Structures are given as structure tokens and as C-alpha cells.
């Protein structure tokens, strides 16, 4: 029988969260093993290497903030950095902190069991290797379990085909090829605008269009670089106090107190500004009050009409099922202009549904699209999907998926009753899952590390949230969604619960409130947890 290695902590995932968590636990003098499915660090930025993949957060608000040295040495080249640079950055950090020696790559964790008598977690990897630790920390990402659509014949296609989250590492030449893209979410939009530059013919298969807005990217000049370096503390302070951890924050003036003429002028300015300004720097009422939402929705519709020459195509690109901002706003660079090109065709699936995928392309009700390459930009089984892929069992053999069948139940999105010593970074109902993610990751990791540090000092070996604290947090996580105009079709809402009731997967009460609550819990000796 092979020996089972034992560590103080096991971390699953070597993305932004897992990497920082490893660093912090080492500082506590703990032995740590990180298991990572990929053969390199970076998580999201390791897997999502499709054409056009880049940040929608301002680069300088996205990197780690905890190390002066890293901040000084790394220079972002663009306001919204592309995937190759992002992966390079995360490798630079891994080298700088000498992280690789505690990361086991090409290692997928398939089961995790809490061994009650020993107060240990035991994980098993694909291939049978096992390891044990007192603490188990998941850093498995919000959008890592990717979705392939259930379309007849999907496996029969004979050309090249990838989901965007599994784009190959070797260069793919799309020049002159007949390419199909299914899906027009944030990923589809980034892919389409890039592929349209080189493809011989591009067919975009669109189910429900999204409201897209200009990213307004650009290179960072030397002068801007110096300014960013000087302003880092200010930038991170702005992120810490904004609703979503971004540099953008909602207007402080109430919508109704600003004359319409001035509001329209503001929308024009925000449309020209960088990143999520038009969404998260707008009036908060646009996401709460149907009349305010209708006004910004009309503004954006007019922009689409002005940018797309053919009025019929423009109309198909204008969402009818939801208002602006009530789903994630994809950020674009000349996306709408793509539909003015002769080599691009929009296939609007509500009018002309896909019947099946054939060996040579896509067959819709009215037509056939012969393709050399088929790209699935069809999204993810968000937030809980990555947990479902691991058979996680707590006290008494309780299965996590069974406990969560009617939506997640957690305390602070960080712990689950019945699952002692398990911490879920960026877990469901955690503000980090609806945030400029690295900003909230740092908060999560700092909180968990401080908590474990406190336990080590106090000689405690077991921490578990109470069922009552969990119930109250879960209730609160749903309560804060009241009055918000979110579409049930948004990626962060689970519509496949056992009881059929759609449930929010993320915490949407604002990152400053979340941070305050976490700090308060710690200050009160970890209120809502039992430590032994
Ligand atoms: P999303 O936002 O979940 O988008 C997935 C897209 O795929 C969306 O347009 C879907 O249409 C479409 N889709 C899904 N299934 C199908 C089928 N069967 N046929 C056609 N089209 C389909 O994922 P992304 O990867 O774009 O973005 C995820 C997040 O990543 C993003 O918000 C960021 O925060 C980072 P639908 O919307 O269901 O009509």
C-alpha cells in the first residue's frame, strides 16, 4: 500500500487564490501542498487562452496588492491586460515567492473526506494518490467548470473544435478559415471581435444578445506608469470602498435629483470612459428602478443602432429579455462594427434554431453552415460547478452536493456547517464571487490565514460554523438581492435547483459590507463558529 503524505494544510487550485493562500500559510510556518489540475499556475489565466482573452478590470486594480516588491517590479502594458501577459505575471509571482516547490501540477482532486476520528481531511487524486491535512482550503474558482451545450451531434464534428476555456497552448491559425462561434457572453464577445479580423467567414450563433459596452482599452504610457506606481495605495483604497472592488463606484447623487439632460451627458461621458464605468460608475438606480433602467437601456440601444449599419442586424443585437446591466455587461472593442463586415454573419437562434451539429458544420432549421472550426463560448457551471466535480463529504459522510441541492448554504461563503476545517475561498455567497476578484481574494485569504493563525496560537484544532450562523447568512445573502433588477438568466443565478426555485450563487450586498462583517466576526472571537 502506498504511503499517505500528511500536511498541515491542503489547498486545491493554483490560481490567484491558491497561490496567495500558499504564501500566507507558509508564513505561519505550516506545511502545505497545493494540488492543481493544470501544468502551470494561473487558474482562469492558465485555462482561458482563447483569442481576445483579457481583463475587464483595470490591470493595475487587478494584480496582487500585498507585496510592494511585486507592485514595483511588474509593469502592466495595457489598461486591460491580455491573457499572455496575465499568465506571465502570475508566473512571475510564482517565481518571486518560490511557490512551485509546494505545488503538485497535473493533479486533479476527485474526492475529499473528513475523517472525524482523526480530525483530518483526506483527498484522493485521479490516479489514486491520497494525502491528508488538518485544513482543507478550496481555491477552485468561480468559473472553472465549463459548459458544453446539449446539442445533438456535438461529438460528430470533424473540424477543429474547442470550448474557450480549453483553448490549446499551441498557436491556432484561423486565417481564411470558416469559423463558427456559439455563445455571445463576455467570452464570446472577446472571441468574436478578434476572430473576425482573420477568419475567411465567421458565423456567430446567438441565443440571447447581451448589452455590451466599450472597454476603451489602450497602452499604458510611461507617464501613466509613473502615475500608477505613485497612486497604488489610492487605487487599492478606492477598490476597498467601492461596491464591487473595482476602481468604479456608483454616482453619489440620486438619479431623480439630476436633470435628464445632465444624465444623458453623463451617459455619453461614461460610454467613452474605461472599463465598467457605464455599468458600475452609473446611478445605482439603473439597477433598481425600472424607469431609471429603461433610460440607460434606451441610451445603449441607440448606440447599437448607430454602430451597426443594417437595421435588421442591429435589432437582433439589441436584447429584448432584460434591461442594461441586469446581467454581466460584456466589454467590447469594435464588437458591433464586426457585423458591418462582409465576412461576418449573425445567426439569431430564436428565429432559426440549431437542429444539430454535423460532421461538416452546424445545421439550423433554415440553413447549413459549413465550418472548419467550431468554438464554444458557452460559459460555465458557475460558482458551485467546481465543487460538484469533487465528491466532498463532511461529518457523518454528508455529501456537499446533497446539502446544496436547493442552493448553497454557507457562513460568509467561507465555511459550511458539517464540514469542519474546510474553508471555501471565493465560495458561494461570498462577496469574492461577485467582485473584482483578486481584491476580494486577498480579503478572503487574509481572513482565513488570520483565523488559522489565531487557532494555532490558541491551541485549537477544529473550527466549524454553527447551523444557526449558516442559516442566518444564507437568509441574508438572499435578502440583499431584493429590489435589484437582475435577470434570472445571469451566470450567477442557479436555475437548476432540486426544487426548481432559482437562487443567487453570489453575495451581492457589496464588498465593503462583506469585509466589515468578516472583520466583526473575527473581532468577536469568531462569532458563529465553534472552535475546539
Ligand atoms: P456566459 O456569460 O455564461 O455566456 C455563455 C453564452 O453562451 C451565452 O451567450 C449563452 O446564451 C450561450 N449559450 C449557452 N448555451 C447555448 C446553446 N446551447 N446554444 C447557443 N448559445 C448558448 O459565459 P462567458 O464565458 O461568456 O462569461 C462568463 C463570465 O466570465 C463573465 O461574465 C465574466 O465575469 C467572466 P444565453 O445567455 O443563455 O442566451
Coordinates of C-alpha atoms and ligand atoms in Angstrom, one line a residue:
X1 CA 0.0 0.0 0.0
X2 CA 1.4 3.5 -0.9
X3 CA 2.0 5.8 2.0
X4 CA -0.3 8.7 2.5
X5 CA 1.5 12.0 2.9
X6 CA 0.3 14.4 5.6
X7 CA 0.4 18.2 5.6
X8 CA -0.9 20.9 7.9
X9 CA -3.0 22.2 5.0
X10 CA -4.0 21.1 1.5
X11 CA -5.1 23.8 -1.0
X12 CA -7.0 22.8 -4.1
X13 CA -6.1 25.1 -7.1
X14 CA -3.1 27.2 -8.0
X15 CA -4.9 30.2 -9.4
X16 CA -4.7 33.7 -7.9
X17 CA -6.4 32.5 -4.7
X18 CA -4.4 29.3 -4.2
X19 CA -1.1 31.0 -4.9
X20 CA -1.6 33.7 -2.3
X21 CA -3.1 31.2 0.2
X22 CA 0.1 29.0 -0.1
X23 CA 2.2 32.1 0.6
X24 CA 0.3 33.1 3.7
X25 CA 0.2 29.6 5.2
X26 CA 3.9 29.2 4.7
X27 CA 4.3 32.5 6.7
X28 CA 2.5 30.7 9.5
X29 CA 5.2 28.0 9.4
X30 CA 2.8 25.4 8.1
X31 CA 3.5 22.6 5.7
X32 CA 1.3 23.0 2.6
X33 CA 0.6 21.0 -0.6
X34 CA -1.3 22.6 -3.4
X35 CA -2.9 20.3 -6.0
X36 CA -3.5 21.8 -9.4
X37 CA -5.1 20.1 -12.5
X38 CA -3.2 22.2 -15.0
X39 CA 0.5 22.0 -15.6
X40 CA 1.1 25.6 -14.7
X41 CA -0.1 28.3 -12.3
X42 CA -2.7 30.9 -13.1
X43 CA -6.2 29.3 -12.9
X44 CA -8.5 31.3 -15.1
X45 CA -5.5 32.9 -16.8
X46 CA -4.0 29.5 -17.4
X47 CA -7.1 27.9 -19.0
X48 CA -8.7 30.8 -20.8
X49 CA -6.2 31.4 -23.6
X50 CA -8.8 31.9 -26.4
X51 CA -8.2 34.8 -28.9
X52 CA -9.0 38.1 -27.3
X53 CA -9.0 37.0 -23.7
X54 CA -8.1 39.9 -21.4
X55 CA -9.1 41.7 -18.2
X56 CA -12.2 43.7 -18.0
X57 CA -10.8 45.2 -14.7
X58 CA -8.2 47.9 -15.0
X59 CA -4.9 46.0 -14.9
X60 CA -3.5 48.0 -12.0
X61 CA -6.5 47.3 -9.9
X62 CA -6.3 43.5 -10.6
X63 CA -2.8 42.5 -9.6
X64 CA -1.8 41.4 -6.0
X65 CA -1.6 44.4 -3.7
X66 CA 0.1 42.6 -0.7
X67 CA 3.8 43.0 -1.9
X68 CA 5.5 46.3 -2.5
X69 CA 8.2 44.5 -4.4
X70 CA 5.8 42.8 -6.8
X71 CA 4.0 46.1 -7.4
X72 CA 7.3 47.9 -8.1
X73 CA 8.8 45.3 -10.4
X74 CA 5.8 44.4 -12.5
X75 CA 4.7 46.9 -15.2
X76 CA 1.3 46.4 -16.9
X77 CA 1.5 47.3 -20.6
X78 CA -2.2 47.9 -21.3
X79 CA -5.1 49.3 -19.3
X80 CA -6.8 46.0 -19.7
X81 CA -4.1 43.4 -20.0
X82 CA -4.3 40.4 -22.4
X83 CA -4.1 36.8 -21.3
X84 CA -0.5 36.1 -22.3
X85 CA 0.7 39.0 -20.1
X86 CA -1.6 37.9 -17.3
X87 CA -0.2 34.4 -17.3
X88 CA 3.3 35.8 -17.5
X89 CA 2.5 37.9 -14.4
X90 CA 1.3 35.0 -12.4
X91 CA 4.4 33.0 -13.3
X92 CA 6.5 36.0 -12.3
X93 CA 4.7 36.0 -8.9
X94 CA 5.1 32.2 -8.5
X95 CA 8.9 32.6 -9.1
X96 CA 9.2 35.6 -6.9
X97 CA 7.6 33.8 -4.0
X98 CA 9.2 30.4 -4.9
X99 CA 5.7 28.8 -4.9
X100 CA 6.3 25.9 -7.3
X101 CA 8.1 23.6 -4.8
X102 CA 4.8 23.1 -2.9
X103 CA 2.5 22.8 -5.9
X104 CA 1.8 19.4 -7.4
X105 CA 0.7 20.0 -11.0
X106 CA -1.3 17.7 -13.3
X107 CA -3.2 16.6 -10.2
X108 CA -7.0 16.6 -10.1
X109 CA -8.6 16.1 -6.7
X110 CA -11.6 13.8 -7.1
X111 CA -12.7 13.2 -3.5
X112 CA -12.3 14.9 -0.2
X113 CA -13.4 13.2 3.0
X114 CA -13.4 14.5 6.6
X115 CA -12.1 11.8 8.9
X116 CA -13.9 12.5 12.1
X117 CA -11.9 10.4 14.5
X118 CA -8.6 12.0 13.4
X119 CA -9.9 15.5 12.6
X120 CA -8.2 15.3 9.3
X121 CA -9.2 15.8 5.7
X122 CA -8.2 13.1 3.2
X123 CA -8.1 13.9 -0.5
X124 CA -7.8 11.5 -3.4
X125 CA -6.5 12.4 -6.8
X126 CA -7.3 11.0 -10.2
X127 CA -4.9 8.1 -10.3
X128 CA -5.4 7.1 -6.7
X129 CA -2.8 9.2 -4.8
X130 CA -4.0 10.2 -1.4
X131 CA -3.0 13.0 1.0
X132 CA -4.2 14.2 4.4
X133 CA -4.2 17.5 6.2
X134 CA -5.8 19.3 9.2
X135 CA -7.1 22.1 7.0
X136 CA -8.6 21.8 3.5
X137 CA -8.9 25.0 1.5
X138 CA -10.6 25.2 -1.8
X139 CA -9.4 27.7 -4.3
X140 CA -11.2 26.2 -7.3
X141 CA -12.5 29.4 -8.9
X142 CA -16.0 30.7 -9.7
X143 CA -15.9 29.9 -13.4
X144 CA -13.8 26.8 -13.9
X145 CA -16.3 24.1 -14.6
X146 CA -17.1 24.8 -18.3
X147 CA -20.4 24.1 -20.1
X148 CA -20.7 22.4 -23.4
X149 CA -24.2 22.8 -24.8
X150 CA -26.5 19.8 -25.2
X151 CA -26.8 19.9 -29.0
X152 CA -27.4 16.7 -31.0
X153 CA -24.4 15.6 -32.9
X154 CA -21.9 17.7 -30.9
X155 CA -19.3 14.9 -31.0
X156 CA -19.7 14.3 -34.7
X157 CA -17.9 17.5 -35.9
X158 CA -14.8 16.6 -37.9
X159 CA -13.2 20.0 -38.0
X160 CA -11.3 21.6 -35.1
X161 CA -13.4 22.4 -32.1
X162 CA -12.7 23.8 -28.6
X163 CA -14.5 25.3 -25.6
X164 CA -12.9 28.7 -25.0
X165 CA -11.8 27.5 -21.5
X166 CA -9.8 24.7 -23.1
X167 CA -8.1 26.6 -26.0
X168 CA -4.9 24.9 -27.0
X169 CA -1.5 26.2 -25.9
X170 CA -0.1 25.7 -29.4
X171 CA -0.9 28.5 -31.9
X172 CA -4.1 28.1 -33.8
X173 CA -4.2 29.6 -37.3
X174 CA -7.7 30.9 -38.1
X175 CA -6.6 32.9 -41.2
X176 CA -9.1 32.4 -44.0
X177 CA -11.0 29.6 -42.2
X178 CA -14.7 29.2 -41.9
X179 CA -15.3 29.7 -38.2
X180 CA -18.4 29.3 -36.0
X181 CA -18.8 30.8 -32.5
X182 CA -21.7 29.6 -30.3
X183 CA -22.4 32.0 -27.4
X184 CA -22.3 35.8 -27.0
X185 CA -21.5 36.3 -23.3
X186 CA -18.4 38.2 -22.1
X187 CA -16.1 35.5 -23.5
X188 CA -18.0 35.1 -26.9
X189 CA -17.8 38.9 -27.4
X190 CA -14.0 39.0 -26.8
X191 CA -13.5 36.0 -29.1
X192 CA -15.8 37.2 -31.9
X193 CA -14.2 40.6 -32.2
X194 CA -10.7 39.0 -32.5
X195 CA -11.6 36.1 -34.8
X196 CA -13.5 38.4 -37.2
X197 CA -10.1 40.1 -38.0
X198 CA -8.7 36.9 -39.6
X199 CA -11.4 34.4 -40.4
X200 CA -12.5 33.9 -44.0
X201 CA -16.1 33.6 -42.9
X202 CA -17.4 33.9 -39.3
X203 CA -20.8 32.7 -38.3
X204 CA -22.0 33.9 -34.8
X205 CA -24.7 31.7 -33.3
X206 CA -26.5 33.9 -30.8
X207 CA -29.2 32.8 -28.4
X208 CA -30.0 35.9 -26.3
X209 CA -27.9 39.0 -27.1
X210 CA -26.2 40.9 -24.2
X211 CA -25.8 44.6 -23.6
X212 CA -22.1 45.2 -24.5
X213 CA -20.2 48.5 -23.8
X214 CA -16.8 49.8 -24.9
X215 CA -13.8 48.7 -22.9
X216 CA -11.8 51.8 -24.2
X217 CA -8.5 50.0 -23.7
X218 CA -5.1 51.5 -24.6
X219 CA -1.4 51.1 -23.9
X220 CA -0.1 52.5 -20.6
X221 CA 2.3 55.3 -21.4
X222 CA 5.5 55.9 -19.3
X223 CA 3.8 58.9 -17.7
X224 CA 0.7 56.9 -16.8
X225 CA 3.0 54.1 -15.5
X226 CA 4.8 56.5 -13.1
X227 CA 1.4 57.9 -12.0
X228 CA 0.1 54.4 -11.3
X229 CA 3.1 53.5 -9.3
X230 CA 2.6 56.6 -7.2
X231 CA -1.1 56.1 -6.8
X232 CA -1.2 52.4 -5.9
X233 CA -2.3 53.0 -2.3
X234 CA -5.0 55.3 -3.6
X235 CA -6.2 52.8 -6.2
X236 CA -6.5 49.9 -3.7
X237 CA -8.2 52.2 -1.3
X238 CA -10.8 53.1 -4.0
X239 CA -11.3 49.4 -4.7
X240 CA -11.7 48.6 -0.9
X241 CA -14.5 51.2 -0.6
X242 CA -16.4 50.5 -3.9
X243 CA -19.4 48.2 -4.2
X244 CA -17.7 45.6 -6.4
X245 CA -14.0 46.1 -5.5
X246 CA -13.4 48.0 -8.8
X247 CA -12.0 51.4 -9.3
X248 CA -15.5 52.4 -10.3
X249 CA -18.2 53.3 -7.8
X250 CA -21.8 54.4 -8.3
X251 CA -22.7 58.0 -8.6
X252 CA -23.2 59.7 -5.2
X253 CA -26.1 61.8 -6.5
X254 CA -29.6 60.3 -6.6
X255 CA -30.9 59.7 -10.2
X256 CA -34.1 61.7 -9.6
X257 CA -32.1 64.8 -8.4
X258 CA -30.1 65.1 -11.7
X259 CA -31.9 66.7 -14.6
X260 CA -32.4 64.3 -17.6
X261 CA -30.2 66.4 -19.9
X262 CA -27.4 66.1 -17.4
X263 CA -27.9 62.4 -17.0
X264 CA -27.7 61.9 -20.8
X265 CA -24.5 63.9 -20.9
X266 CA -23.1 61.7 -18.1
X267 CA -24.0 58.5 -20.0
X268 CA -22.1 59.9 -23.0
X269 CA -19.0 60.5 -20.8
X270 CA -19.3 57.1 -19.2
X271 CA -19.6 55.4 -22.6
X272 CA -16.2 57.0 -23.5
X273 CA -14.6 56.1 -20.2
X274 CA -12.6 53.0 -19.5
X275 CA -14.0 49.6 -18.3
X276 CA -17.1 49.1 -16.3
X277 CA -17.7 52.9 -15.8
X278 CA -21.0 52.8 -17.7
X279 CA -22.3 49.9 -15.5
X280 CA -20.7 50.3 -12.1
X281 CA -20.0 54.1 -12.2
X282 CA -23.6 54.9 -13.2
X283 CA -26.6 55.8 -11.0
X284 CA -27.3 52.8 -8.7
X285 CA -31.0 53.3 -9.5
X286 CA -30.3 52.0 -13.0
X287 CA -30.0 48.6 -11.4
X288 CA -33.0 49.0 -9.0
X289 CA -35.6 51.3 -10.5
X290 CA -37.3 50.2 -13.8
X291 CA -37.7 53.8 -15.0
X292 CA -34.0 54.6 -14.5
X293 CA -33.1 51.2 -16.1
X294 CA -35.3 52.0 -19.1
X295 CA -33.5 55.3 -19.7
X296 CA -30.0 53.8 -19.8
X297 CA -31.3 50.8 -21.8
X298 CA -32.6 53.2 -24.4
X299 CA -29.3 55.1 -24.5
X300 CA -27.4 51.9 -25.2
X301 CA -29.9 50.7 -27.8
X302 CA -29.4 53.9 -29.7
X303 CA -25.6 53.4 -29.6
X304 CA -26.0 49.9 -31.1
X305 CA -28.3 51.2 -33.8
X306 CA -25.8 54.0 -34.6
X307 CA -22.9 51.5 -34.8
X308 CA -24.5 48.6 -36.8
X309 CA -25.3 49.6 -40.4
X310 CA -28.0 47.1 -41.2
X311 CA -31.1 47.9 -39.0
X312 CA -32.3 44.3 -39.0
X313 CA -29.0 43.0 -37.6
X314 CA -28.9 45.9 -35.2
X315 CA -32.3 45.0 -33.9
X316 CA -31.2 41.4 -33.4
X317 CA -28.2 42.6 -31.3
X318 CA -30.5 44.6 -29.0
X319 CA -31.6 42.5 -26.0
X320 CA -35.3 42.3 -25.5
X321 CA -35.5 40.0 -22.5
X322 CA -33.6 42.2 -20.0
X323 CA -32.5 45.7 -19.3
X324 CA -29.0 47.1 -19.4
X325 CA -26.8 46.0 -16.6
X326 CA -29.2 43.3 -15.2
X327 CA -26.8 40.6 -16.5
X328 CA -23.0 40.9 -16.7
X329 CA -22.1 43.6 -19.3
X330 CA -19.5 42.2 -21.8
X331 CA -16.8 44.7 -22.6
X332 CA -16.0 45.2 -26.2
X333 CA -13.7 46.8 -28.7
X334 CA -15.4 47.4 -32.1
X335 CA -17.7 44.4 -31.4
X336 CA -20.7 45.9 -33.0
X337 CA -18.7 47.1 -36.1
X338 CA -17.8 43.4 -36.7
X339 CA -21.4 43.0 -38.0
X340 CA -20.7 45.6 -40.7
X341 CA -18.0 43.3 -42.2
X342 CA -18.8 41.1 -45.3
X343 CA -17.2 38.0 -43.7
X344 CA -19.4 38.0 -40.6
X345 CA -22.9 36.7 -40.3
X346 CA -25.2 36.8 -37.3
X347 CA -27.4 33.7 -36.8
X348 CA -30.1 34.7 -34.4
X349 CA -31.1 31.3 -32.9
X350 CA -34.6 32.3 -31.6
X351 CA -35.6 32.9 -35.2
X352 CA -33.5 30.0 -36.7
X353 CA -32.6 27.4 -34.0
X354 CA -29.7 24.9 -34.3
X355 CA -31.1 21.5 -35.1
X356 CA -27.8 19.6 -34.9
X357 CA -24.1 19.7 -35.3
X358 CA -23.0 17.7 -38.3
X359 CA -19.5 16.3 -39.3
X360 CA -19.1 19.4 -41.5
X361 CA -20.7 22.2 -39.5
X362 CA -23.9 23.5 -38.0
X363 CA -27.4 22.7 -39.3
X364 CA -30.1 25.2 -38.3
X365 CA -33.8 24.9 -39.1
X366 CA -33.4 27.1 -42.2
X367 CA -29.8 26.7 -43.3
X368 CA -26.5 24.9 -43.1
X369 CA -23.2 26.5 -42.1
X370 CA -20.1 24.5 -43.3
X371 CA -17.2 25.1 -40.8
X372 CA -13.5 24.4 -40.4
X373 CA -13.5 25.5 -36.8
X374 CA -16.3 25.5 -34.2
X375 CA -15.8 27.5 -31.0
X376 CA -18.0 27.0 -27.9
X377 CA -18.1 30.2 -25.8
X378 CA -21.0 28.7 -23.9
X379 CA -19.9 29.6 -20.3
X380 CA -19.6 27.8 -17.1
X381 CA -21.5 25.9 -14.4
X382 CA -20.8 28.9 -12.2
X383 CA -19.7 29.0 -8.6
X384 CA -20.9 25.6 -7.4
X385 CA -19.9 23.7 -10.6
X386 CA -16.3 23.3 -9.4
X387 CA -17.5 21.9 -6.1
X388 CA -19.8 19.4 -7.8
X389 CA -16.9 17.9 -9.6
X390 CA -15.3 16.8 -6.3
X391 CA -17.0 14.3 -4.1
X392 CA -16.8 16.3 -0.9
X393 CA -18.1 14.6 2.3
X394 CA -18.2 16.1 5.8
X395 CA -19.2 14.8 9.2
X396 CA -21.2 11.5 9.1
X397 CA -20.3 11.2 5.4
X398 CA -22.7 14.0 4.4
X399 CA -22.3 14.9 0.7
X400 CA -21.9 18.6 0.0
X401 CA -23.9 18.4 -3.3
X402 CA -26.8 16.9 -1.3
X403 CA -26.6 19.6 1.3
X404 CA -26.6 22.2 -1.5
X405 CA -29.3 20.7 -3.7
X406 CA -31.6 23.7 -3.2
X407 CA -28.8 26.3 -3.4
X408 CA -25.7 26.8 -1.4
X409 CA -25.7 27.1 2.4
X410 CA -22.6 28.7 3.9
X411 CA -21.4 31.1 6.6
X412 CA -19.8 34.1 4.9
X413 CA -19.3 32.0 1.8
X414 CA -16.2 30.7 3.7
X415 CA -17.4 27.7 5.8
X416 CA -20.1 25.1 5.8
X417 CA -21.7 23.5 8.9
X418 CA -21.0 19.8 9.0
X419 CA -17.6 20.4 7.2
X420 CA -15.1 21.3 9.9
X421 CA -11.8 22.9 8.9
X422 CA -12.9 23.3 5.3
X423 CA -12.5 26.8 4.0
X424 CA -14.0 27.8 0.6
X425 CA -12.2 30.8 -0.9
X426 CA -14.4 32.7 -3.4
X427 CA -17.1 30.2 -2.4
X428 CA -20.9 30.6 -3.0
X429 CA -22.5 33.6 -1.1
X430 CA -19.0 35.0 -0.7
X431 CA -18.5 38.6 -1.9
X432 CA -15.4 37.5 -3.7
X433 CA -17.6 35.7 -6.3
X434 CA -19.1 39.0 -7.4
X435 CA -16.2 41.3 -7.2
X436 CA -13.0 42.5 -9.0
X437 CA -11.9 39.0 -7.9
X438 CA -8.3 39.5 -6.8
X439 CA -9.3 42.3 -4.5
X440 CA -11.8 40.0 -2.7
X441 CA -9.4 37.0 -2.9
X442 CA -6.9 38.9 -0.8
X443 CA -9.5 39.7 1.7
X444 CA -10.7 36.0 1.8
X445 CA -7.1 34.7 2.1
X446 CA -6.1 37.2 4.8
X447 CA -9.2 36.4 6.8
X448 CA -8.7 32.6 6.6
X449 CA -5.0 32.9 7.3
X450 CA -5.6 35.1 10.3
X451 CA -8.2 32.7 11.6
X452 CA -5.9 29.7 11.2
X453 CA -3.1 31.8 12.8
X454 CA -5.4 32.5 15.8
X455 CA -6.2 28.8 16.1
X456 CA -2.6 27.8 16.1
X457 CA -1.8 30.4 18.8
X458 CA -4.8 29.3 20.9
X459 CA -4.0 25.6 20.5
X460 CA -7.3 25.0 18.7
X461 CA -7.5 22.2 16.1
X462 CA -11.1 22.4 14.8
X463 CA -13.3 25.1 13.6
X464 CA -16.9 24.7 12.3
X465 CA -19.6 27.2 11.7
X466 CA -22.9 26.7 13.6
X467 CA -26.0 25.7 11.6
X468 CA -27.7 28.8 13.0
X469 CA -25.0 31.2 11.7
X470 CA -25.1 29.5 8.4
X471 CA -28.9 29.8 8.2
X472 CA -28.8 33.5 9.0
X473 CA -26.0 34.2 6.5
X474 CA -27.9 32.3 3.8
X475 CA -31.1 34.2 4.6
X476 CA -29.1 37.5 4.4
X477 CA -27.5 36.6 1.1
X478 CA -30.9 36.2 -0.5
X479 CA -32.3 39.2 1.4
X480 CA -29.8 41.6 -0.2
X481 CA -30.9 40.6 -3.7
X482 CA -34.4 42.0 -3.0
X483 CA -35.1 45.2 -5.0
X484 CA -32.4 44.5 -7.6
X485 CA -33.3 44.2 -11.2
X486 CA -31.2 41.1 -12.0
X487 CA -32.1 38.8 -14.8
X488 CA -32.7 35.1 -13.8
X489 CA -30.6 34.2 -16.9
X490 CA -27.4 35.8 -15.4
X491 CA -24.5 33.5 -14.9
X492 CA -24.5 33.9 -11.1
X493 CA -28.1 32.6 -10.7
X494 CA -28.7 28.8 -10.4
X495 CA -31.9 27.8 -12.1
X496 CA -31.3 24.0 -11.8
X497 CA -32.0 23.6 -8.1
X498 CA -33.9 20.4 -7.0
X499 CA -37.0 22.4 -6.0
X500 CA -36.9 24.5 -9.2
X501 CA -36.5 27.8 -7.4
X502 CA -33.8 30.0 -9.0
X503 CA -31.2 31.0 -6.4
X504 CA -28.4 33.6 -6.3
X505 CA -25.0 31.9 -6.1
X506 CA -23.0 35.1 -5.1
X507 CA -23.2 37.6 -2.4
X508 CA -24.4 40.9 -3.8
X509 CA -24.6 43.1 -0.6
X510 CA -21.4 45.0 -1.6
X511 CA -17.8 44.2 -0.8
X512 CA -17.3 46.9 2.0
X513 CA -20.3 45.4 3.9
X514 CA -18.9 41.9 3.5
X515 CA -15.5 43.0 4.7
X516 CA -16.9 44.7 7.7
X517 CA -19.0 41.7 8.6
X518 CA -15.9 39.4 8.3
X519 CA -13.8 41.7 10.5
X520 CA -16.6 42.0 13.1
X521 CA -16.9 38.2 13.3
X522 CA -13.1 37.9 13.8
X523 CA -13.1 40.7 16.4
X524 CA -15.8 38.9 18.4
X525 CA -13.6 35.8 18.7
X526 CA -15.0 34.2 15.5
X527 CA -18.7 34.6 16.3
X528 CA -20.8 32.0 14.6
X529 CA -18.0 29.4 14.7
X530 CA -17.2 26.7 17.3
X531 CA -13.5 26.4 18.0
X532 CA -12.1 23.4 19.8
Ligands
LIG1 P1 -21.7 33.3 -20.1 O1 -21.8 34.7 -19.7 O2 -22.5 32.3 -19.3 O3 -22.2 33.2 -21.6 C1 -22.4 32.0 -22.3 C2 -23.0 32.3 -23.6 O4 -23.3 31.0 -24.2 C3 -24.4 33.0 -23.6 O5 -24.5 33.9 -24.6 C4 -25.4 31.8 -23.7 O6 -26.6 32.3 -24.2 C5 -24.7 31.0 -24.7 N1 -25.1 29.6 -24.8 C6 -25.2 28.7 -23.8 N2 -25.7 27.6 -24.2 C7 -26.0 27.8 -25.5 C8 -26.6 27.0 -26.6 N3 -27.0 25.7 -26.3 N4 -26.7 27.5 -27.8 C9 -26.3 28.7 -28.0 N5 -25.8 29.6 -27.1 C10 -25.6 29.1 -25.9 O7 -20.2 32.8 -20.1 P2 -18.9 33.7 -20.6 O8 -17.8 32.7 -20.6 O9 -19.2 34.5 -21.8 O10 -18.7 34.6 -19.4 C11 -18.7 34.2 -18.1 C12 -18.1 35.1 -17.2 O11 -16.6 35.0 -17.3 C13 -18.2 36.5 -17.3 O12 -19.4 37.1 -17.0 C14 -17.1 37.1 -16.6 O13 -17.4 37.5 -15.3 C15 -16.0 36.2 -16.7 P3 -27.8 32.7 -23.2 O14 -27.2 33.8 -22.4 O15 -28.1 31.5 -22.3 O16 -28.9 33.1 -24.0

